[in-house]
Short mmCIF file of C-alpha atoms in Angstrom, two decimals:
data_model
loop_
_atom_site.label_atom_id
_atom_site.label_comp_id
_atom_site.label_asym_id
_atom_site.label_seq_id
_atom_site.Cartn_x
_atom_site.Cartn_y
_atom_site.Cartn_z
CA MET T 1 84.39 143.57 180.98
CA THR T 2 81.50 143.40 183.20
CA THR T 3 80.22 141.37 185.61
CA ALA T 4 77.17 139.99 183.82
CA THR T 5 80.02 138.89 182.25
CA THR T 6 82.23 137.66 184.06
CA THR T 7 82.85 134.61 186.59
CA GLN T 8 83.86 134.66 189.98
CA GLN T 9 86.80 132.67 189.24
CA GLU T 10 87.69 135.11 186.30
CA LEU T 11 87.92 138.64 188.45
CA PHE T 12 89.87 136.65 191.24
CA VAL T 13 92.79 135.35 188.39
CA LEU T 14 91.88 139.14 186.89
CA SER T 15 93.06 141.19 190.69
CA GLY T 16 96.43 138.71 190.10
CA LEU T 17 97.22 139.33 187.06
CA ILE T 18 96.70 143.42 187.33
CA THR T 19 99.03 142.95 190.62
CA TRP T 20 101.61 141.11 188.45
CA GLU T 21 101.42 143.54 185.48
CA GLN T 22 101.08 146.74 187.55
CA ALA T 23 104.62 145.54 189.47
CA ILE T 24 106.43 144.83 186.50
CA LYS T 25 105.06 148.32 184.41
CA ARG T 26 106.38 150.39 187.67
CA ALA T 27 109.91 148.51 187.72
CA THR T 28 110.48 148.83 183.86
CA ALA T 29 109.18 152.27 183.82
CA LEU T 30 112.13 153.21 186.43
CA PHE T 31 114.96 151.10 184.97
CA ASP T 32 113.84 152.83 181.68
CA GLY T 33 114.01 156.28 183.22
CA LEU T 34 118.29 155.64 184.53
CA SER T 35 120.69 155.70 181.90
CA ASP T 36 123.37 152.70 181.65
CA GLU T 37 125.63 154.75 184.12
CA ASP T 38 122.99 155.20 186.40
CA LEU T 39 122.62 151.61 186.65
CA ASN T 40 126.01 151.30 188.09
CA LYS T 41 125.75 153.31 190.45
CA GLU T 42 124.68 152.10 194.02
CA ILE T 43 121.69 152.77 195.39
CA VAL T 44 122.53 154.19 198.51
CA PRO T 45 125.89 154.30 199.95
CA GLY T 46 127.34 150.43 200.86
CA LYS T 47 124.09 148.62 199.36
CA ASN T 48 123.68 147.03 195.76
CA ARG T 49 123.86 148.45 192.42
CA VAL T 50 120.48 148.96 190.41
CA VAL T 51 121.87 146.89 188.33
CA TYR T 52 122.26 143.85 189.93
CA LEU T 53 118.58 144.28 191.10
CA LEU T 54 117.78 144.30 187.37
CA GLY T 55 119.94 141.39 186.67
CA HIS T 56 118.69 139.61 190.11
CA LEU T 57 114.90 140.32 188.92
CA THR T 58 115.40 139.03 185.61
CA ALA T 59 116.55 136.02 187.14
CA VAL T 60 114.51 135.28 189.66
CA HIS T 61 111.54 136.14 186.80
CA ASP T 62 113.58 133.49 184.30
CA ARG T 63 113.22 130.72 187.34
CA MET T 64 109.43 131.28 187.14
CA LEU T 65 109.53 129.75 183.62
CA PRO T 66 110.76 125.93 184.96
CA LEU T 67 108.56 126.39 188.58
CA LEU T 68 105.08 127.49 186.34
CA GLY T 69 105.59 124.50 183.66
CA LEU T 70 106.40 126.62 181.20
CA GLY T 71 109.52 125.31 179.71
CA GLU T 72 113.19 125.97 180.04
CA ARG T 73 114.55 128.42 181.18
CA LEU T 74 116.21 131.23 178.98
CA TYR T 75 118.83 132.66 180.77
CA PRO T 76 119.96 130.39 183.69
CA HIS T 77 123.85 131.72 183.56
CA LEU T 78 122.54 134.70 185.27
CA ASP T 79 121.77 132.88 188.53
CA GLU T 80 125.77 133.02 189.73
CA LEU T 81 126.12 136.68 189.15
CA PHE T 82 122.27 138.01 190.60
CA VAL T 83 120.97 134.93 192.80
CA THR T 84 123.60 132.99 194.21
CA ASN T 85 125.81 135.57 194.81
CA PRO T 86 125.39 139.08 196.15
CA ASP T 87 126.48 142.50 193.98
CA ASN T 88 130.47 142.29 193.29
CA PRO T 89 131.92 145.05 191.24
CA ALA T 90 134.53 143.29 190.17
CA ALA T 91 132.39 140.25 188.56
CA SER T 92 132.13 140.69 184.65
CA PHE T 93 128.07 141.76 183.95
CA PRO T 94 126.71 141.43 181.12
CA PRO T 95 126.30 144.82 179.01
CA ALA T 96 123.35 147.32 180.55
CA SER T 97 121.61 146.55 177.07
CA GLN T 98 121.62 143.17 177.20
CA LEU T 99 120.68 142.87 180.75
CA ARG T 100 117.58 145.49 179.61
CA GLU T 101 116.57 142.97 176.99
CA PHE T 102 116.54 140.16 179.19
CA TRP T 103 113.98 141.58 181.53
CA THR T 104 111.66 142.40 178.36
CA THR T 105 111.57 139.50 177.17
CA VAL T 106 111.17 137.08 179.84
CA ASN T 107 108.43 139.56 181.15
CA GLN T 108 106.69 139.37 177.70
CA GLN T 109 106.91 135.38 177.78
CA LEU T 110 105.33 135.13 181.53
CA THR T 111 102.89 137.58 180.51
CA SER T 112 101.53 136.58 177.95
CA ARG T 113 101.41 132.77 179.11
CA PHE T 114 99.56 134.63 182.24
CA ARG T 115 97.07 135.91 180.14
CA SER T 116 96.32 132.71 178.27
CA TRP T 117 95.51 130.65 181.46
CA THR T 118 91.93 129.80 182.54
CA PRO T 119 91.44 129.93 186.10
CA GLU T 120 91.98 126.06 186.33
CA GLU T 121 95.14 126.55 185.17
CA TRP T 122 96.02 129.69 187.46
CA LEU T 123 95.22 126.89 190.50
CA GLN T 124 97.48 124.16 189.02
CA LYS T 125 100.65 123.54 191.38
CA HIS T 126 104.02 124.83 190.65
CA THR T 127 106.78 122.60 190.16
CA ALA T 128 108.63 123.72 193.65
CA VAL T 129 105.80 121.79 195.56
CA SER T 130 105.23 117.17 195.89
CA ASP T 131 101.88 115.89 194.81
CA GLU T 132 101.61 114.91 198.37
CA ASP T 133 102.47 118.47 199.92
CA PHE T 134 99.52 119.92 197.17
CA ALA T 135 97.07 117.35 198.39
CA LYS T 136 97.33 119.46 201.75
CA GLU T 137 98.09 122.59 200.63
CA PRO T 138 96.48 123.33 197.75
CA HIS T 139 96.57 126.95 198.10
CA ARG T 140 100.30 126.35 196.63
CA ASN T 141 98.98 126.92 193.41
CA ARG T 142 100.29 129.10 190.19
CA PHE T 143 98.39 131.62 191.56
CA SER T 144 100.11 132.16 194.91
CA LEU T 145 103.03 131.89 193.32
CA VAL T 146 102.74 134.65 190.78
CA ILE T 147 101.48 137.21 193.43
CA ASN T 148 104.03 136.50 195.52
CA ARG T 149 106.86 137.16 192.72
CA ALA T 150 104.74 140.38 192.68
CA GLY T 151 105.40 141.26 195.89
CA HIS T 152 109.30 140.69 195.49
CA ILE T 153 109.22 143.36 192.17
CA GLN T 154 107.62 145.62 195.04
CA TYR T 155 110.22 144.48 197.77
CA HIS T 156 113.11 145.59 195.24
CA LEU T 157 110.92 148.79 193.79
CA GLY T 158 111.28 150.19 197.56
CA GLN T 159 114.90 149.77 197.34
CA LEU T 160 114.61 151.37 194.10
CA ALA T 161 112.74 154.44 194.67
CA TRP T 162 116.32 155.91 196.48
CA ALA T 163 118.33 155.37 193.75
CA LYS T 164 119.58 158.73 192.43
CA LYS T 165 119.91 159.98 189.39
CA MET B 1 92.28 121.40 203.98
CA THR B 2 91.63 119.43 200.49
CA THR B 3 90.63 120.07 196.98
CA ALA B 4 87.98 117.77 197.31
CA THR B 5 86.25 120.26 199.95
CA THR B 6 87.55 123.74 198.79
CA THR B 7 85.97 125.55 196.06
CA GLN B 8 87.94 127.57 193.37
CA GLN B 9 86.79 130.78 194.85
CA GLU B 10 87.87 129.68 197.97
CA LEU B 11 91.84 129.04 197.18
CA PHE B 12 91.82 131.74 195.55
CA VAL B 13 90.74 133.70 198.36
CA LEU B 14 93.28 131.45 200.59
CA SER B 15 96.10 132.93 198.17
CA GLY B 16 94.98 136.35 198.99
CA LEU B 17 94.78 135.75 202.57
CA ILE B 18 98.37 134.62 202.93
CA THR B 19 99.94 137.16 201.14
CA TRP B 20 98.50 139.33 203.27
CA GLU B 21 98.86 137.71 206.80
CA GLN B 22 102.82 136.62 205.43
CA ALA B 23 103.97 140.62 204.67
CA ILE B 24 102.29 141.52 207.83
CA LYS B 25 104.33 138.80 209.75
CA ARG B 26 107.17 139.67 208.26
CA ALA B 27 106.81 143.42 209.06
CA THR B 28 105.45 142.55 212.61
CA ALA B 29 108.89 140.17 212.87
CA LEU B 30 111.36 143.30 211.59
CA PHE B 31 109.29 145.56 214.06
CA ASP B 32 109.51 143.58 217.33
CA GLY B 33 113.21 142.84 216.37
CA LEU B 34 114.08 146.50 216.56
CA SER B 35 113.97 148.64 220.15
CA ASP B 36 112.60 151.77 220.40
CA GLU B 37 115.70 153.77 220.04
CA ASP B 38 116.83 151.74 216.87
CA LEU B 39 113.31 152.86 215.46
CA ASN B 40 114.40 156.34 215.75
CA LYS B 41 117.45 155.85 213.53
CA GLU B 42 117.31 156.61 209.68
CA ILE B 43 117.16 153.29 207.60
CA VAL B 44 120.30 154.81 205.59
CA PRO B 45 121.50 158.73 206.08
CA GLY B 46 119.23 161.01 204.87
CA LYS B 47 116.18 158.69 204.99
CA ASN B 48 113.12 157.84 206.53
CA ARG B 49 113.46 156.74 210.18
CA VAL B 50 111.77 153.50 210.95
CA VAL B 51 109.44 154.71 213.08
CA TYR B 52 108.14 157.17 210.17
CA LEU B 53 107.47 153.59 208.35
CA LEU B 54 105.95 151.93 211.42
CA GLY B 55 103.53 155.18 211.26
CA HIS B 56 102.55 155.17 208.00
CA LEU B 57 102.28 151.73 207.50
CA THR B 58 99.63 151.52 210.60
CA ALA B 59 97.89 155.06 209.26
CA VAL B 60 97.53 153.05 205.59
CA HIS B 61 96.30 150.59 207.66
CA ASP B 62 93.60 151.92 209.58
CA ARG B 63 92.51 153.32 206.40
CA MET B 64 91.46 150.55 204.88
CA LEU B 65 88.79 149.88 207.41
CA PRO B 66 86.44 152.40 205.59
CA LEU B 67 87.35 151.52 202.40
CA LEU B 68 86.45 148.45 202.88
CA GLY B 69 83.08 148.93 204.77
CA LEU B 70 84.55 148.38 207.76
CA GLY B 71 83.66 150.96 209.82
CA GLU B 72 84.90 153.99 211.41
CA ARG B 73 88.94 154.44 211.48
CA LEU B 74 90.67 154.12 215.20
CA TYR B 75 93.56 156.15 214.33
CA PRO B 76 92.81 159.34 211.73
CA HIS B 77 95.39 161.53 213.60
CA LEU B 78 97.91 159.90 212.57
CA ASP B 79 97.35 160.82 208.99
CA GLU B 80 98.87 163.94 209.23
CA LEU B 81 102.60 162.73 210.62
CA PHE B 82 102.67 159.77 208.47
CA VAL B 83 100.87 160.05 205.44
CA THR B 84 100.48 163.95 204.15
CA ASN B 85 103.69 165.10 205.62
CA PRO B 86 107.28 163.40 205.17
CA ASP B 87 109.08 162.25 208.25
CA ASN B 88 109.57 165.33 210.11
CA PRO B 89 112.27 165.04 213.29
CA ALA B 90 110.83 167.88 214.59
CA ALA B 91 107.53 166.44 214.55
CA SER B 92 106.24 164.96 218.16
CA PHE B 93 105.25 161.02 217.52
CA PRO B 94 103.52 159.08 219.46
CA PRO B 95 105.34 157.09 221.92
CA ALA B 96 106.89 153.95 219.98
CA SER B 97 105.03 151.58 222.31
CA GLN B 98 101.71 153.23 221.22
CA LEU B 99 103.04 152.78 217.80
CA ARG B 100 103.19 149.18 218.04
CA GLU B 101 100.04 148.77 220.28
CA PHE B 102 98.35 150.85 216.80
CA TRP B 103 100.17 148.52 214.19
CA THR B 104 98.85 145.55 216.12
CA THR B 105 95.42 146.19 217.13
CA VAL B 106 94.95 147.63 213.46
CA ASN B 107 96.25 144.38 211.86
CA GLN B 108 93.85 141.71 213.88
CA GLN B 109 91.24 144.23 213.11
CA LEU B 110 91.42 143.88 209.32
CA THR B 111 92.34 140.39 209.63
CA SER B 112 89.91 139.00 211.29
CA ARG B 113 87.25 140.42 209.14
CA PHE B 114 89.20 139.04 205.96
CA ARG B 115 89.08 135.47 207.64
CA SER B 116 85.26 135.61 208.10
CA TRP B 117 84.50 137.13 204.31
CA THR B 118 82.70 134.41 201.86
CA PRO B 119 84.56 134.66 198.10
CA GLU B 120 81.15 137.09 197.39
CA GLU B 121 82.39 139.40 199.99
CA TRP B 122 85.93 139.59 198.71
CA LEU B 123 84.55 140.68 195.36
CA GLN B 124 82.33 143.75 196.55
CA LYS B 125 83.76 146.86 195.17
CA HIS B 126 85.52 149.42 197.91
CA THR B 127 84.41 152.61 199.45
CA ALA B 128 87.20 154.24 196.74
CA VAL B 129 85.41 153.34 193.60
CA SER B 130 81.96 154.73 192.15
CA ASP B 131 78.75 152.15 191.84
CA GLU B 132 79.44 153.12 187.93
CA ASP B 133 83.30 152.73 187.82
CA PHE B 134 82.91 149.25 189.36
CA ALA B 135 80.32 147.99 186.72
CA LYS B 136 83.06 148.92 184.08
CA GLU B 137 85.93 147.85 186.39
CA PRO B 138 84.68 144.88 188.47
CA HIS B 139 87.99 144.13 189.50
CA ARG B 140 88.60 146.90 191.74
CA ASN B 141 87.05 144.92 194.48
CA ARG B 142 88.31 144.27 198.15
CA PHE B 143 90.73 141.35 197.13
CA SER B 144 92.27 143.95 194.68
CA LEU B 145 92.60 146.52 197.27
CA VAL B 146 93.98 144.19 200.32
CA ILE B 147 96.87 142.19 197.69
CA ASN B 148 97.95 146.05 196.85
CA ARG B 149 97.92 147.06 200.26
CA ALA B 150 100.34 143.81 200.61
CA GLY B 151 102.60 144.69 198.28
CA HIS B 152 102.65 148.28 200.42
CA ILE B 153 104.21 146.53 202.72
CA GLN B 154 106.40 145.08 201.01
CA TYR B 155 107.56 147.91 198.87
CA HIS B 156 108.72 149.22 202.54
CA LEU B 157 110.10 146.02 204.20
CA GLY B 158 112.47 146.68 201.05
CA GLN B 159 113.43 149.45 202.32
CA LEU B 160 113.37 148.56 206.55
CA ALA B 161 115.36 145.54 205.31
CA TRP B 162 118.30 147.85 204.88
CA ALA B 163 117.67 149.34 208.70
CA LYS B 164 120.97 148.44 210.81
CA LYS B 165 120.58 147.06 214.52
#
């Protein structure tokens, strides 16, 4: 790819896409480097277990499907365990192997769609903003949302970096 | 601002700028909400003190000035304490009040320049990439670097969220 064949819009899109993909890659490498037993440990004493953050990130990404107009959610049942409520060792979590699979599946679905979008499609509004608000705040688009979610991954990666193996 | 008067390029730029400014705002609110004494506490036992992350983020942002072609660094002396070496309670840190001031100053300098850039200026290469590499990888531009640094703030914000007052 060279500047001669890439439009300015495509370069901006590429930055956003790479930001998303790199964050996913880092988080996946971190989860893959931990055993199921490691996932059940608190990151630091008194804080979330790693498995909670795996479920949390998966649920938040699953919510991106309808938010970005990409169809129905795959795993809406994760919200109660991983979004609405804080970590709770007494709650019955899905097996780690299943959560790892959900994480991979939802990210693949999102990323493959992102790769197919034209710059115009990236700039469409997300579904949490009204037509009226979008007319006034056109930056509340899919591109901003995806960058925001990449930042959300980074936020939890900072915490996960403290997880002991 | 409406879509009628905003070009596509300007919308992508706006997303990047808002991402940066929101991350700075969140981190500043967090540091401002802690006393100088709080800054000297470890975030969690055995991990960095808050003051180390304040100095670290300030030094990393100071390094953005030459990286983005915006001139000389303001505080190169921070590197040894906050980038090259890990946190060290025996090291002689600048007073917290001074670090807070450095943080504000460097971010103001960066942000005011970012606000003045045209989309073309955002897509210029940063100085850590060679002309040859940039021809092959035109996404290694200022826009990508600024989004990356906003992600770096988020990473440490995730850790700072665990700082007790």
